[in-house]
């Protein structure tokens, strides 16, 4: 089978299929260096970390990843700890960079001599309603056409695969938000042991980390903002203002080694299957990053898709593949709901005081009611557990 895209979804699917002896080829538009440097997600759900282990790719994640048992909600200059593991059957989250997961999977694949082609853009997908679809690839040495039995579209929201579903069958549900995230990676020891999600009247802030010497921080900014409007001094000042409490010291500052602005969107594409094409990950859905669900959702699709392909290809049982889209979409909408809840609760409105009142009521409930914090914790740690 052909897998389009060497993000976490495509690479994990390839790795799982490889271990079952199911032949597959992964085609990636960008270079190896580019995909290994792309800084994105950092929080891995409990069940998804187990899936990475099951794929034989968890060794470094278990060694270098940070296990967290709580997160903090910060508002009104006050900290409120949500004891995640206590509320979610003892389960922790793992803080480990997406690009590290990608590096581990690329290393495994190349070590095993499995097919993985970089700088190879799929430009067209054909014959999806026949038994032998094919993809047209612009590779380093020129155009190539590859025939296969199935095509896994793991090529993100700007890829080709979701566009291969005929317009009259495709439903696309979309929501944009009136803010973006400015994210930085800095060579500074985290001044917090656990992640901090903060609502301040100036906007959202998030304190996260990658290792004992690397911090990852985000600021909610206006959608029209550009990086040249945000000098280092302005970024640090704003982070310090938003994250300040009466007890905590200033955040640790260091050289900023990566920065970017990301728009916030929710997208769901239905159906996730068309003939021999199966969409997984960002190709089918986008969530705003406030719930830390994007990569987790991508890998959860892969878990379902892998099981369904094994049933079909090893035992000729096509039921799970038939149900693939419906099975995934149920979880996708739950993740959209949770991500929207987290996003709306933590990003203040600059005009609507009614909205701000609702946000504060939600935050107080999430922090002070055991029932509300349990729902938040279970959704955050392991979406499948609710
Ligand atoms: P990817 O990672 O985008 O990979 C798709 C790959 O397909 C390639 N491609 C093509 N290849 C061949 N031919 C074509 N025509 C192609 N078109 C595209 C691309 O080059 C790329 O390599 O999708 P995938 O695998 O579905 O993975 C999804 C995740 O990357 C994404 O959901 C997360 O990063 C979202 N996200 C987070 N998710 C979490 O679970 N936890 C988090 O803490 C979290 N934080 C975040 C995030 C995303 C962020 N940004 C930058 C959007 C924080 C941020 C700031
Ligand atoms: C990150 O560490 O990059 C991160 C953590 C939590 C989020 C989003 C991103 O919700």
XYZ file of C-alpha atoms and ligand atoms in Angstrom:
451
model
C 0.000 0.000 0.000
C 1.007 3.636 -0.462
C 1.172 6.023 2.486
C 1.235 9.712 1.578
C 3.064 11.846 4.166
C 5.807 11.150 6.707
C 4.248 12.979 9.641
C 3.476 11.055 12.827
C 0.372 9.428 11.250
C 2.035 8.129 8.061
C 5.198 6.971 9.803
C 3.407 5.142 12.610
C 1.053 3.425 10.176
C 4.051 2.341 8.092
C 5.837 1.012 11.151
C 2.812 -0.986 12.390
C 2.198 -2.484 8.917
C 5.882 -3.309 8.520
C 5.795 -5.333 11.744
C 2.845 -7.320 10.375
C 4.739 -7.960 7.145
C 2.325 -5.815 5.099
C 4.305 -4.133 2.355
C 4.039 -0.360 2.231
C 5.809 2.651 0.828
C 5.891 6.105 2.437
C 6.140 9.179 0.185
C 7.072 12.544 1.695
C 7.046 15.870 -0.104
C 9.676 17.501 2.160
C 13.257 16.578 3.082
C 14.206 14.447 6.072
C 15.870 17.437 7.698
C 12.732 19.544 7.324
C 10.334 17.060 8.903
C 12.717 16.301 11.755
C 13.078 19.984 12.638
C 9.399 20.955 12.479
C 8.514 21.913 16.064
C 4.897 21.155 16.890
C 3.067 19.067 19.465
C 4.455 18.058 22.829
C 1.842 16.202 24.844
C 1.205 12.502 24.305
C -1.881 10.851 25.798
C -1.502 7.763 27.955
C -3.068 5.334 25.457
C -1.169 6.861 22.532
C 2.168 6.434 24.340
C 1.187 2.771 24.721
C 0.456 2.565 20.996
C 3.915 3.984 20.235
C 5.363 1.278 22.520
C 3.328 -1.411 20.744
C 4.813 -0.242 17.452
C 8.288 -0.800 18.929
C 9.039 2.933 18.746
C 8.783 3.935 22.405
C 12.261 3.237 23.724
C 13.664 6.799 23.612
C 10.282 8.332 24.475
C 10.238 6.300 27.705
C 13.845 7.260 28.474
C 13.785 10.958 27.629
C 10.078 11.893 27.753
C 8.756 13.594 30.880
C 5.877 11.935 32.712
C 3.455 14.473 34.150
C 0.745 13.751 36.693
C -0.935 17.149 36.708
C -1.453 20.438 34.863
C -2.108 23.894 36.182
C -4.935 26.246 35.289
C -3.906 29.794 36.086
C -6.321 32.735 36.223
C -6.810 35.795 38.466
C -3.053 35.592 39.248
C -3.728 32.302 41.065
C -2.637 28.701 40.409
C -5.117 25.814 40.412
C -3.589 22.378 39.985
C -5.607 19.653 38.262
C -4.243 16.337 39.562
C -4.588 14.505 36.261
C -3.427 11.040 37.317
C -5.427 11.085 40.538
C -8.587 11.866 38.564
C -7.843 9.614 35.575
C -7.185 6.124 36.959
C -3.539 6.840 37.820
C -2.577 7.590 34.199
C 0.104 10.209 33.368
C 0.693 12.147 30.142
C 4.087 12.082 28.423
C 5.737 15.339 27.363
C 7.910 14.486 24.347
C 8.272 16.517 21.154
C 6.440 15.460 18.010
C 9.646 15.852 16.010
C 11.313 13.371 18.353
C 8.539 10.835 17.635
C 9.098 11.529 13.940
C 12.898 11.073 14.278
C 12.465 7.780 16.154
C 10.098 6.431 13.480
C 12.329 7.546 10.596
C 15.353 5.893 12.276
C 13.444 2.637 12.749
C 12.203 2.638 9.182
C 15.568 3.376 7.677
C 17.264 0.878 10.006
C 14.872 -1.821 8.765
C 15.487 -0.866 5.136
C 11.775 -0.132 4.565
C 10.767 2.197 1.718
C 10.634 5.861 2.644
C 11.123 8.499 -0.040
C 11.732 12.147 0.818
C 11.427 15.041 -1.662
C 8.649 13.074 -3.353
C 5.393 14.943 -3.805
C 2.219 13.080 -4.675
C 0.464 15.276 -7.225
C -2.506 13.078 -8.170
C -4.374 10.003 -6.949
C -6.292 7.924 -9.472
C -8.556 4.869 -9.690
C -9.794 5.042 -6.118
C -12.991 3.175 -6.915
C -11.093 0.351 -8.650
C -9.069 -2.512 -7.086
C -5.763 -0.973 -8.122
C -5.525 2.736 -7.435
C -2.338 4.622 -8.250
C -0.501 7.748 -7.240
C 1.400 10.132 -9.442
C 4.621 11.316 -7.801
C 7.019 14.162 -8.601
C 10.208 12.532 -7.309
C 13.827 13.749 -7.333
C 14.545 11.824 -10.542
C 11.333 12.881 -12.292
C 7.690 11.766 -12.394
C 6.741 8.231 -11.282
C 3.437 6.400 -11.090
C 2.922 3.808 -8.356
C 0.067 1.272 -8.296
C -1.119 -0.253 -5.035
C -4.111 -1.806 -3.276
C -4.883 1.003 -0.788
C -3.827 4.617 -0.354
C -3.473 6.083 3.135
C -3.846 9.871 3.018
C -1.654 11.038 5.925
C -0.606 14.265 4.204
C -2.021 16.918 6.528
C -4.745 19.452 5.768
C -2.939 21.009 2.783
C -2.157 17.686 1.089
C -3.698 16.087 -1.994
C -5.678 13.266 -0.482
C -8.679 15.065 0.984
C -9.006 16.844 -2.380
C -9.294 13.465 -4.118
C -12.740 12.887 -2.605
C -15.382 14.089 -5.107
C -16.883 17.449 -4.100
C -20.443 16.126 -4.114
C -19.536 13.501 -1.460
C -17.291 15.634 0.717
C -18.549 17.586 3.713
C -16.169 20.041 5.314
C -17.041 21.645 8.645
C -14.859 24.545 9.647
C -14.519 27.127 12.391
C -11.864 29.807 12.735
C -11.031 31.621 15.954
C -10.241 35.308 16.418
C -6.692 34.654 17.684
C -3.470 32.814 16.816
C -0.661 31.324 18.903
C 2.855 32.672 18.900
C 5.090 29.771 19.997
C 8.742 29.885 21.042
C 11.313 27.269 21.927
C 13.954 28.606 24.301
C 17.155 27.294 25.827
C 16.028 27.879 29.386
C 15.217 25.463 32.193
C 11.444 25.307 32.755
C 10.497 27.304 35.862
C 7.570 24.940 36.366
C 7.329 21.181 36.781
C 3.971 20.883 35.052
C 2.289 22.625 32.112
C 0.511 25.877 32.882
C -2.570 26.940 30.884
C -3.151 30.587 31.736
C -5.985 33.047 31.097
C -5.114 36.690 31.591
C -7.089 39.734 30.421
C -4.287 40.465 27.896
C -4.733 36.986 26.405
C -3.824 33.308 26.708
C -0.410 31.948 27.713
C 0.945 28.405 27.945
C 4.090 27.275 29.712
C 5.312 23.933 28.412
C 8.677 22.260 28.052
C 10.688 19.702 26.105
C 13.484 18.736 28.522
C 15.129 19.943 31.742
C 16.929 22.582 29.653
C 14.366 23.509 26.969
C 11.113 25.392 27.483
C 8.256 25.774 25.009
C 5.987 28.773 25.558
C 2.979 30.176 23.737
C 1.095 33.487 23.715
C -2.370 34.066 22.314
C -1.993 36.916 19.781
C -4.227 38.713 17.281
C -4.745 36.798 14.018
C -3.226 39.640 11.977
C -0.042 39.773 14.126
C 3.291 38.983 12.471
C 6.593 37.877 14.016
C 8.291 41.206 13.281
C 5.813 42.892 15.662
C 6.990 40.630 18.476
C 10.568 41.426 19.546
C 12.201 39.125 22.092
C 11.681 41.765 24.799
C 8.006 42.115 23.994
C 7.541 38.320 24.077
C 9.222 37.960 27.489
C 7.420 40.971 28.958
C 4.079 39.655 27.857
C 4.790 36.125 29.085
C 5.848 37.512 32.470
C 2.773 39.735 32.709
C 0.309 37.021 31.798
C 1.875 34.234 33.840
C 2.538 36.308 36.989
C 1.090 35.278 40.327
C 1.814 36.683 43.766
C 3.894 33.632 44.660
C 5.805 32.628 41.515
C 9.136 34.033 40.347
C 9.668 35.402 36.831
C 9.938 32.779 34.119
C 13.432 31.671 33.117
C 14.620 33.362 29.930
C 17.102 32.055 27.391
C 17.943 32.383 23.700
C 14.889 31.821 21.500
C 15.886 29.069 19.071
C 12.602 28.670 17.209
C 9.489 30.814 16.803
C 6.299 30.781 14.768
C 2.704 31.977 14.601
C -0.076 29.437 14.055
C -3.683 30.252 13.182
C -6.322 28.472 15.236
C -8.837 26.397 13.330
C -11.217 23.506 13.720
C -11.877 21.407 10.619
C -13.638 18.080 10.148
C -13.748 16.392 6.739
C -16.337 13.696 6.158
C -16.185 10.901 5.080
C -12.685 9.729 6.006
C -12.871 6.959 3.417
C -13.541 7.095 -0.291
C -13.140 3.779 -2.129
C -9.527 2.677 -1.619
C -8.486 5.985 -0.013
C -8.346 6.241 3.770
C -7.656 9.580 5.418
C -5.865 9.752 8.765
C -4.695 12.630 10.951
C -4.677 16.292 9.944
C -5.753 15.307 6.407
C -9.193 14.667 7.920
C -9.354 16.996 10.891
C -7.727 19.936 12.626
C -8.237 20.924 16.232
C -7.072 24.132 17.909
C -3.980 23.184 19.963
C -5.368 24.192 23.383
C -6.436 20.624 24.207
C -3.156 19.088 22.928
C -5.155 16.690 20.787
C -3.903 17.039 17.179
C -1.136 14.448 17.102
C -2.989 12.196 19.517
C -6.021 12.180 17.269
C -3.849 11.473 14.232
C -2.293 8.452 15.943
C -5.660 7.254 17.272
C -6.921 7.161 13.629
C -3.869 5.082 12.770
C -4.668 2.570 15.516
C -8.141 2.014 14.014
C -6.873 1.993 10.429
C -4.103 -0.481 11.185
C -6.534 -2.929 12.838
C -8.963 -2.595 9.928
C -6.253 -3.159 7.289
C -4.930 -6.243 9.083
C -8.463 -7.696 9.201
C -8.947 -7.019 5.507
C -5.550 -8.032 4.200
C -4.854 -11.010 6.466
C -8.327 -12.520 6.988
C -10.396 -10.971 4.186
C -12.700 -9.405 6.788
C -13.674 -5.938 5.546
C -16.125 -4.920 8.258
C -13.781 -2.684 10.252
C -12.587 -1.000 7.055
C -16.213 -0.347 6.040
C -16.824 1.232 9.447
C -13.487 3.123 9.504
C -14.868 6.604 8.842
C -17.773 6.332 11.304
C -15.571 4.781 14.019
C -13.000 7.562 13.780
C -15.444 10.434 13.416
C -17.090 9.658 16.727
C -13.782 10.236 18.514
C -12.891 13.166 16.240
C -16.032 15.094 17.234
C -15.353 14.376 20.912
C -11.859 15.797 20.491
C -13.265 18.823 18.636
C -15.664 19.404 21.526
C -12.909 19.173 24.152
C -10.514 21.362 22.157
C -13.227 23.984 21.651
C -14.070 23.919 25.366
C -10.424 24.454 26.355
C -9.928 27.119 23.684
C -13.034 29.137 24.504
C -12.415 28.979 28.246
C -8.829 30.245 28.096
C -8.794 32.964 25.404
C -10.397 36.180 26.668
C -12.495 38.289 24.354
C -11.355 41.875 23.867
C -14.927 43.109 23.242
C -17.497 40.786 24.722
C -17.805 41.053 28.507
C -20.629 38.518 28.565
C -18.293 35.964 26.958
C -15.621 36.812 29.541
C -18.079 36.215 32.378
C -18.922 32.779 30.953
C -15.211 31.925 30.622
C -14.496 32.793 34.238
C -17.478 30.741 35.420
C -16.207 27.756 33.432
C -12.668 28.134 34.735
C -13.829 28.346 38.346
C -15.939 25.270 37.845
C -13.061 23.362 36.173
C -10.763 24.304 39.055
C -13.129 23.915 41.991
C -15.605 21.172 41.149
C -14.277 17.645 41.390
C -16.793 16.475 38.769
C -15.738 19.156 36.267
C -12.010 18.661 36.840
C -12.441 14.897 36.491
C -14.026 15.322 33.060
C -11.226 17.682 32.033
C -8.531 15.327 33.361
C -9.945 12.235 31.679
C -10.350 14.017 28.358
C -6.846 15.429 28.564
C -5.035 12.249 29.616
C -6.862 9.672 27.540
C -9.773 10.731 25.369
C -10.761 7.116 24.805
C -11.365 6.592 28.518
C -14.594 8.633 28.612
P 1.549 16.227 9.480
O 2.425 16.176 10.685
O 1.167 17.560 8.979
O 2.255 15.376 8.339
C 1.786 15.394 7.018
C 2.980 15.167 6.113
O 2.530 15.031 4.762
C 3.444 15.714 3.908
N 2.720 16.037 2.652
C 2.917 15.361 1.489
N 3.738 14.346 1.179
C 3.713 13.863 -0.102
N 2.900 14.389 -1.068
C 2.065 15.423 -0.780
N 1.256 15.916 -1.734
C 2.051 15.953 0.538
N 1.368 16.945 1.157
C 1.792 16.984 2.427
C 3.848 16.934 4.730
O 5.078 17.495 4.282
C 3.951 16.329 6.123
O 5.250 15.857 6.418
O 0.175 15.429 9.745
P -0.165 14.184 10.685
O 0.816 13.068 10.504
O -1.596 13.961 10.483
O 0.096 14.734 12.181
C -0.722 15.718 12.773
C 0.084 16.587 13.738
O 1.225 17.061 13.071
C -0.722 17.763 14.303
O -2.067 17.398 14.546
C -0.145 18.289 15.630
O 1.125 18.846 15.440
C -1.068 19.318 16.267
N -0.527 19.885 17.510
C -0.585 19.180 18.713
N -1.066 17.923 18.749
C -1.039 17.197 19.916
O -1.493 16.037 19.931
N -0.507 17.703 21.100
C 0.000 18.962 21.143
O 0.530 19.358 22.175
C -0.058 19.770 19.932
N 0.460 21.007 19.909
C 0.064 21.152 17.483
C 0.541 21.704 18.713
C 0.210 21.866 16.294
C 0.790 23.103 16.313
N 0.952 23.750 15.062
C 2.166 24.320 14.653
C -0.053 23.569 14.054
C 1.101 22.957 18.742
C 1.207 23.672 17.537
C 1.800 25.065 17.627
C 3.512 21.934 23.527
O 4.259 21.558 24.453
O 3.940 22.252 22.419
C 2.043 22.015 23.769
C 1.530 21.602 24.978
C 0.172 21.675 25.216
C -0.670 22.153 24.225
C -0.161 22.541 23.002
C 1.202 22.476 22.765
O -2.001 22.234 24.467
